[in-house]
mmCIF file of C-alpha atoms in Angstrom:
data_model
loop_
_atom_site.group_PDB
_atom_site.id
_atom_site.type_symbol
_atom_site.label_atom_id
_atom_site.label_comp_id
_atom_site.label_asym_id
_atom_site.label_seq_id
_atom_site.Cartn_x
_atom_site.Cartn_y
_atom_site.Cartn_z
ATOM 1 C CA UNK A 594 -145.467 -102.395 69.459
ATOM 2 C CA UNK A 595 -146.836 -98.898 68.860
ATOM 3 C CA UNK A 596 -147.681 -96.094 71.187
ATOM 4 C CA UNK A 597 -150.986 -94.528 70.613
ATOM 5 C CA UNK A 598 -151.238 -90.972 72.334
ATOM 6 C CA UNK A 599 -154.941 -91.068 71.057
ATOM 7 C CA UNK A 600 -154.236 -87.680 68.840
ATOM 8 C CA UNK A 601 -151.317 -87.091 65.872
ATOM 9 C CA UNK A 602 -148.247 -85.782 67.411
ATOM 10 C CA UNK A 603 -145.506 -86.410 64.315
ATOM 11 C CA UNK A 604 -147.116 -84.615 62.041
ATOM 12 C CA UNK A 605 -145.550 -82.713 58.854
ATOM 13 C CA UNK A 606 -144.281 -79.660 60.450
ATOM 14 C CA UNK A 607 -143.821 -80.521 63.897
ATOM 15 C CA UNK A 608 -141.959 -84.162 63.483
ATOM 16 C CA UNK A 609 -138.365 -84.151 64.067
ATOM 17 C CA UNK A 610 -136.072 -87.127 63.979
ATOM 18 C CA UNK A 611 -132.421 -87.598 64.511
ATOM 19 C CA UNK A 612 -130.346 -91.041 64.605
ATOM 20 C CA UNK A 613 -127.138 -91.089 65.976
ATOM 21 C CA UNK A 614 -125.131 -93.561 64.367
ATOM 22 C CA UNK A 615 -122.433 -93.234 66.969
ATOM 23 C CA UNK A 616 -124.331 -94.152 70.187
ATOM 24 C CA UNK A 617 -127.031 -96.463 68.594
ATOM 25 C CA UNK A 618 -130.141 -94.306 69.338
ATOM 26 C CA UNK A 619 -132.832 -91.970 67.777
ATOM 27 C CA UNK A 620 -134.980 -89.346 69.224
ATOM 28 C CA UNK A 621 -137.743 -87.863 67.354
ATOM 29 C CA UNK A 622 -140.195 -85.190 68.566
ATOM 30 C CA UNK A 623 -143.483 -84.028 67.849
ATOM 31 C CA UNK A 624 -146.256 -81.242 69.217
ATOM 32 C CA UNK A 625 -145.859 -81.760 73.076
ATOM 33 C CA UNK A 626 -143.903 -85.222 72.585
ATOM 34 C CA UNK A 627 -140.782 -86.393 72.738
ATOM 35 C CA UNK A 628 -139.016 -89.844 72.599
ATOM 36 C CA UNK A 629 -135.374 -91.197 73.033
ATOM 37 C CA UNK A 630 -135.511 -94.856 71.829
ATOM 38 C CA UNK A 631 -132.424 -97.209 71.707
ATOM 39 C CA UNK A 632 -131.560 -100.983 71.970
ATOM 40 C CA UNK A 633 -129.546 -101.816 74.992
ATOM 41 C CA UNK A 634 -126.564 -103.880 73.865
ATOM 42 C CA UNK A 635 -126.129 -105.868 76.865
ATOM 43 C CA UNK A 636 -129.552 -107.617 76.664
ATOM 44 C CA UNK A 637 -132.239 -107.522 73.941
ATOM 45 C CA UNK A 638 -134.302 -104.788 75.755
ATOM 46 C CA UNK A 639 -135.363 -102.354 73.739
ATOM 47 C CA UNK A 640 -135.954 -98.614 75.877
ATOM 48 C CA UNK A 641 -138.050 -95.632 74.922
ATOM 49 C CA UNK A 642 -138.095 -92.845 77.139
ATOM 50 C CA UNK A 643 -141.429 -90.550 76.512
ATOM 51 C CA UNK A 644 -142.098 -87.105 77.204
ATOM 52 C CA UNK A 645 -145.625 -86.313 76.613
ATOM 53 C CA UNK A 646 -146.353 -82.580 77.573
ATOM 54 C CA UNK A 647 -149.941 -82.727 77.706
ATOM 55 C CA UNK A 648 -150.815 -83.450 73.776
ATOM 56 C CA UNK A 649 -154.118 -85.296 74.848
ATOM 57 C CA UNK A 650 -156.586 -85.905 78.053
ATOM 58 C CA UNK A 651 -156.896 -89.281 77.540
ATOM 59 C CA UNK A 652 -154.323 -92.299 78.007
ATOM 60 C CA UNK A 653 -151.890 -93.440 76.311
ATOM 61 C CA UNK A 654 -152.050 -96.952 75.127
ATOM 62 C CA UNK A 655 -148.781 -99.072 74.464
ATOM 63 C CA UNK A 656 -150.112 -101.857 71.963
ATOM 64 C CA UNK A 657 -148.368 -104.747 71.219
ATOM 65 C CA UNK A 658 -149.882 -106.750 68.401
ATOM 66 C CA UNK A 659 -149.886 -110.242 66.596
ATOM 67 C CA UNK A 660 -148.911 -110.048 63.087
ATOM 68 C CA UNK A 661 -151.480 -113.074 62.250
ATOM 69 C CA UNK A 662 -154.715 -114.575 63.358
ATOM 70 C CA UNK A 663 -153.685 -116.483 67.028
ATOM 71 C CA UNK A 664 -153.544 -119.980 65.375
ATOM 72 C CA UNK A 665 -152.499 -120.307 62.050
ATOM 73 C CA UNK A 666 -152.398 -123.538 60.261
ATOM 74 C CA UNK A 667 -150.545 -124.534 56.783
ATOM 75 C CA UNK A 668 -149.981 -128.187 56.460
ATOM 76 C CA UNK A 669 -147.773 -129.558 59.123
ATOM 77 C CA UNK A 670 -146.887 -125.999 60.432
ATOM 78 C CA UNK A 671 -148.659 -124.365 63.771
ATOM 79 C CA UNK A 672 -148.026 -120.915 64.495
ATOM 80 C CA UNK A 673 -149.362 -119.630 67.904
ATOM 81 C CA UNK A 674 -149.730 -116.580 68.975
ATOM 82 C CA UNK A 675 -151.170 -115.943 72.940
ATOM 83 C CA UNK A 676 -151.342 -113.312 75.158
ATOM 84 C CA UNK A 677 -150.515 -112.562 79.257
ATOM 85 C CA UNK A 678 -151.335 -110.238 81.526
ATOM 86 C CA UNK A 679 -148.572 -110.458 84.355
ATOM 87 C CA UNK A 680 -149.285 -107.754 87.087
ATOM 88 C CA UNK A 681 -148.356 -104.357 84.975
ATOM 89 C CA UNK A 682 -146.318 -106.155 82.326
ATOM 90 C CA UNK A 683 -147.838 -107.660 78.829
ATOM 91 C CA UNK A 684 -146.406 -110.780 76.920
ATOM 92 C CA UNK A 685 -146.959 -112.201 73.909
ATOM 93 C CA UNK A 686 -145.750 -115.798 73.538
ATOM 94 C CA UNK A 687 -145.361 -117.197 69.712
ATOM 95 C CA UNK A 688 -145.106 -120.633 69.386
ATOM 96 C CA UNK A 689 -143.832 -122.264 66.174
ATOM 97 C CA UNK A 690 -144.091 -126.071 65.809
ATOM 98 C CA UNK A 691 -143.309 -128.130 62.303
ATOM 99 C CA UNK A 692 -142.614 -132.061 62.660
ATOM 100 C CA UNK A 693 -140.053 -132.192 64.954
ATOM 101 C CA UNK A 694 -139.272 -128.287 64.405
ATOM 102 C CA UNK A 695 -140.178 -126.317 67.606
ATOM 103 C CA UNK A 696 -139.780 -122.823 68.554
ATOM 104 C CA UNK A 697 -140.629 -119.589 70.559
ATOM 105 C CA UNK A 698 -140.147 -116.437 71.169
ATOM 106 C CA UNK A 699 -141.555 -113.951 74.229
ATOM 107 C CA UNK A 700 -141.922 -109.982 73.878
ATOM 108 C CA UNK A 701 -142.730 -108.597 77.556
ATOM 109 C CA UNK A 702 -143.405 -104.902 77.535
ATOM 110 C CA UNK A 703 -143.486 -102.649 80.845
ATOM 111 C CA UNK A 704 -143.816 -99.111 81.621
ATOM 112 C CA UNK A 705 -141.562 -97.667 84.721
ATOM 113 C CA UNK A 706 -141.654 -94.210 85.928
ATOM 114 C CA UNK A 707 -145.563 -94.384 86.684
ATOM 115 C CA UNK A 708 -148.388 -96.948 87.279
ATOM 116 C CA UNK A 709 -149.764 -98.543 83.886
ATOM 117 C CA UNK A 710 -152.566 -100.432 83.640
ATOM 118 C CA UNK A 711 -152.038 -103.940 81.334
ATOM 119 C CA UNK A 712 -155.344 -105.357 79.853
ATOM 120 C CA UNK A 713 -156.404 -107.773 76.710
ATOM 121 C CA UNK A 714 -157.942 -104.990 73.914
ATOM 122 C CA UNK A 715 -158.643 -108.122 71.868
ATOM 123 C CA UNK A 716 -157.812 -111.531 71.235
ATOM 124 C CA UNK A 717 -154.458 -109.998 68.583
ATOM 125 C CA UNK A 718 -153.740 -106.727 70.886
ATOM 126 C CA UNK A 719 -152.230 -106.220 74.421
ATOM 127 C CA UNK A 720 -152.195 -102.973 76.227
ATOM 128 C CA UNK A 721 -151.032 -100.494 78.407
ATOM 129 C CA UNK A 722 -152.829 -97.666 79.620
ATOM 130 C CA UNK A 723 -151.046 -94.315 80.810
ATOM 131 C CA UNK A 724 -152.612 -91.850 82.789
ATOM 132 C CA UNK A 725 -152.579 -88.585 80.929
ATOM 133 C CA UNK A 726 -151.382 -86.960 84.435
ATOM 134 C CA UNK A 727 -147.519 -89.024 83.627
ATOM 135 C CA UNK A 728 -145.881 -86.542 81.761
ATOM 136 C CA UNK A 729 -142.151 -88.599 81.754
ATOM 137 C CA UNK A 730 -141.951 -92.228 81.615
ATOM 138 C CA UNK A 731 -140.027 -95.312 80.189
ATOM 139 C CA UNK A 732 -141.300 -98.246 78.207
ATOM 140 C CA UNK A 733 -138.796 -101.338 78.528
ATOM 141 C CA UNK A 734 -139.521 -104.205 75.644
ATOM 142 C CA UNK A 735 -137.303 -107.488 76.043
ATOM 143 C CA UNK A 736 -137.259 -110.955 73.868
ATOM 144 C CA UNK A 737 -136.321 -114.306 74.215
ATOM 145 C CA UNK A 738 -136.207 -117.215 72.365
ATOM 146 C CA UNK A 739 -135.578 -120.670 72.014
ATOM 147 C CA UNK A 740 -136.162 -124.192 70.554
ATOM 148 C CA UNK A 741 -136.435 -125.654 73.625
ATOM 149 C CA UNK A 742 -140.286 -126.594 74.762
ATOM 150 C CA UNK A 743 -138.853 -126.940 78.415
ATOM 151 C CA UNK A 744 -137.671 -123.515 78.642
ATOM 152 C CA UNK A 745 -140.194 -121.258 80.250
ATOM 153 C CA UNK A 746 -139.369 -118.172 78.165
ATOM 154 C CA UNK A 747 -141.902 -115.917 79.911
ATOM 155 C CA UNK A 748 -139.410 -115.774 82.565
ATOM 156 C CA UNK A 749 -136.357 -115.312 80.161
ATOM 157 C CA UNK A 750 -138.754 -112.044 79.116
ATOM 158 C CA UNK A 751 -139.155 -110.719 82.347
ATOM 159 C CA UNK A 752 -135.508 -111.147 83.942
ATOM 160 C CA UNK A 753 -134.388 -109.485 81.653
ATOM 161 C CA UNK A 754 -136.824 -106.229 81.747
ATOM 162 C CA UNK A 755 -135.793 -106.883 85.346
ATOM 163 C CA UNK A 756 -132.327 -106.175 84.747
ATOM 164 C CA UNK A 757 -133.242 -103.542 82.443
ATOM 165 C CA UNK A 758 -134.969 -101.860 85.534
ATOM 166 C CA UNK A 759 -132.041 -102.405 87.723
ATOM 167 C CA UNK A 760 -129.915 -100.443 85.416
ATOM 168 C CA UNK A 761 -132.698 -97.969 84.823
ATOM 169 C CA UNK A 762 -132.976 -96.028 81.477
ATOM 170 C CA UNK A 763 -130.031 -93.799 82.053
ATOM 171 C CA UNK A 764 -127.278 -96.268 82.744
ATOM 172 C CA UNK A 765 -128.602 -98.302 80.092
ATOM 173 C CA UNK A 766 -128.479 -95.533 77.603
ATOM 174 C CA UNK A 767 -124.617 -94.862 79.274
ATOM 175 C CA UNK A 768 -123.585 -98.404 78.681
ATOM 176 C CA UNK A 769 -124.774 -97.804 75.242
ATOM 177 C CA UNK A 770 -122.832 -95.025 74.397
ATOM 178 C CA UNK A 771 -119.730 -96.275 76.154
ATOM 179 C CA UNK A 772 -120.207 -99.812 74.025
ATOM 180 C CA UNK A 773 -120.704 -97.793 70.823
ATOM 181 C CA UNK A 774 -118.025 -95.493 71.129
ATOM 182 C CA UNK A 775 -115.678 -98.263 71.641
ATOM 183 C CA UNK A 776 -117.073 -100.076 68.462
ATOM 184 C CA UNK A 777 -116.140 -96.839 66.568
ATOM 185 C CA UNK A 778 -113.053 -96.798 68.259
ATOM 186 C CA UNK A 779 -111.660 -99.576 66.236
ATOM 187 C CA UNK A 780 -113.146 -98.371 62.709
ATOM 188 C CA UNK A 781 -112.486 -96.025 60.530
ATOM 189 C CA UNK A 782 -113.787 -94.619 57.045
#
């Protein structure tokens, strides 16, 4: 996943980035842009809260990509990579199958704070378009997997950006720091 705000914003001079160890997060910062990204520990949702102070007047696109052509063959192995469009969300499904070996995974991606619009860019790129007007929003990215062929695990993707919603970005990101600090809690150096 990448977030293209159609202009450079981390540049040399202007890019700032700190990662706390303690609560599990990193914020960087740029000219007009600003991001606090951290992986919930309760569910594999990753959340990135953007501040984009008018850097650019055009969207911003949220791309999720394949990492290979969508069907890949070697042998005995399939790997599958295909795309949905489910109201604002995108989801790309990878399928693995060898002999008896199956497997697959599901990355949904959803913006909340402000209406995106989800669309096929190409048959190896999913997007979501911003409206330059959205100055503050959150992009929510869950995964789920399995090696279970009955398991629909589109909808193991999007419960769990649903509970992600529930919870919103700020009680996630409190959850976080509460889980982390009592991680540290029971170290020491």
């Amino acid at each position: 996943m990448d977030v293209d705000f159609l202009t450079d914003v981390f540049t040399n001079k202007n890019f700032r980035q700190q990662l706390s160890c303690y609560d599990g997060s990193v914020k960087v910062e740029g000219s007009s842009v600003k991001a606090n990204v951290f992986t919930w520990t309760e569910q594999d949702v990753m959340a990135m809260q953007i501040e984009n102070h008018a850097v650019s007047a055009g969207m911003t696109h949220i791309n999720l990509r394949t990492l290979r052509s969508p069907l890949t063959r070697r042998g005995n192995h399939e790997a599958k990579s295909t795309f949905e469009v489910i109201g604002n969300k995108i989801v790309l499904v990878q399928t693995f199958k060898e002999d008896q070996f199956y497997c697959t995974s599901a990355v949904a991606i959803e913006v909340v704070g402000g209406d995106a619009k989800a669309s096929l860019a190409n048959e190896t790129t999913a997007r979501l378009s911003i409206n330059p007007e959205l100055s503050r929003f959150a992009v929510l990215m869950s995964s789920a997997a399995s090696f279970d062929p009955r398991e629909n695990i589109v909808e193991m993707a999007i419960k769990k950006l649903d509970l992600a919603k529930q919870k919103g970005f700020d009680g996630m990101y409190q959850s976080n720091r509460s889980w982390w600090k009592k991680f540290w809690e029971k170290s020491f150096v």
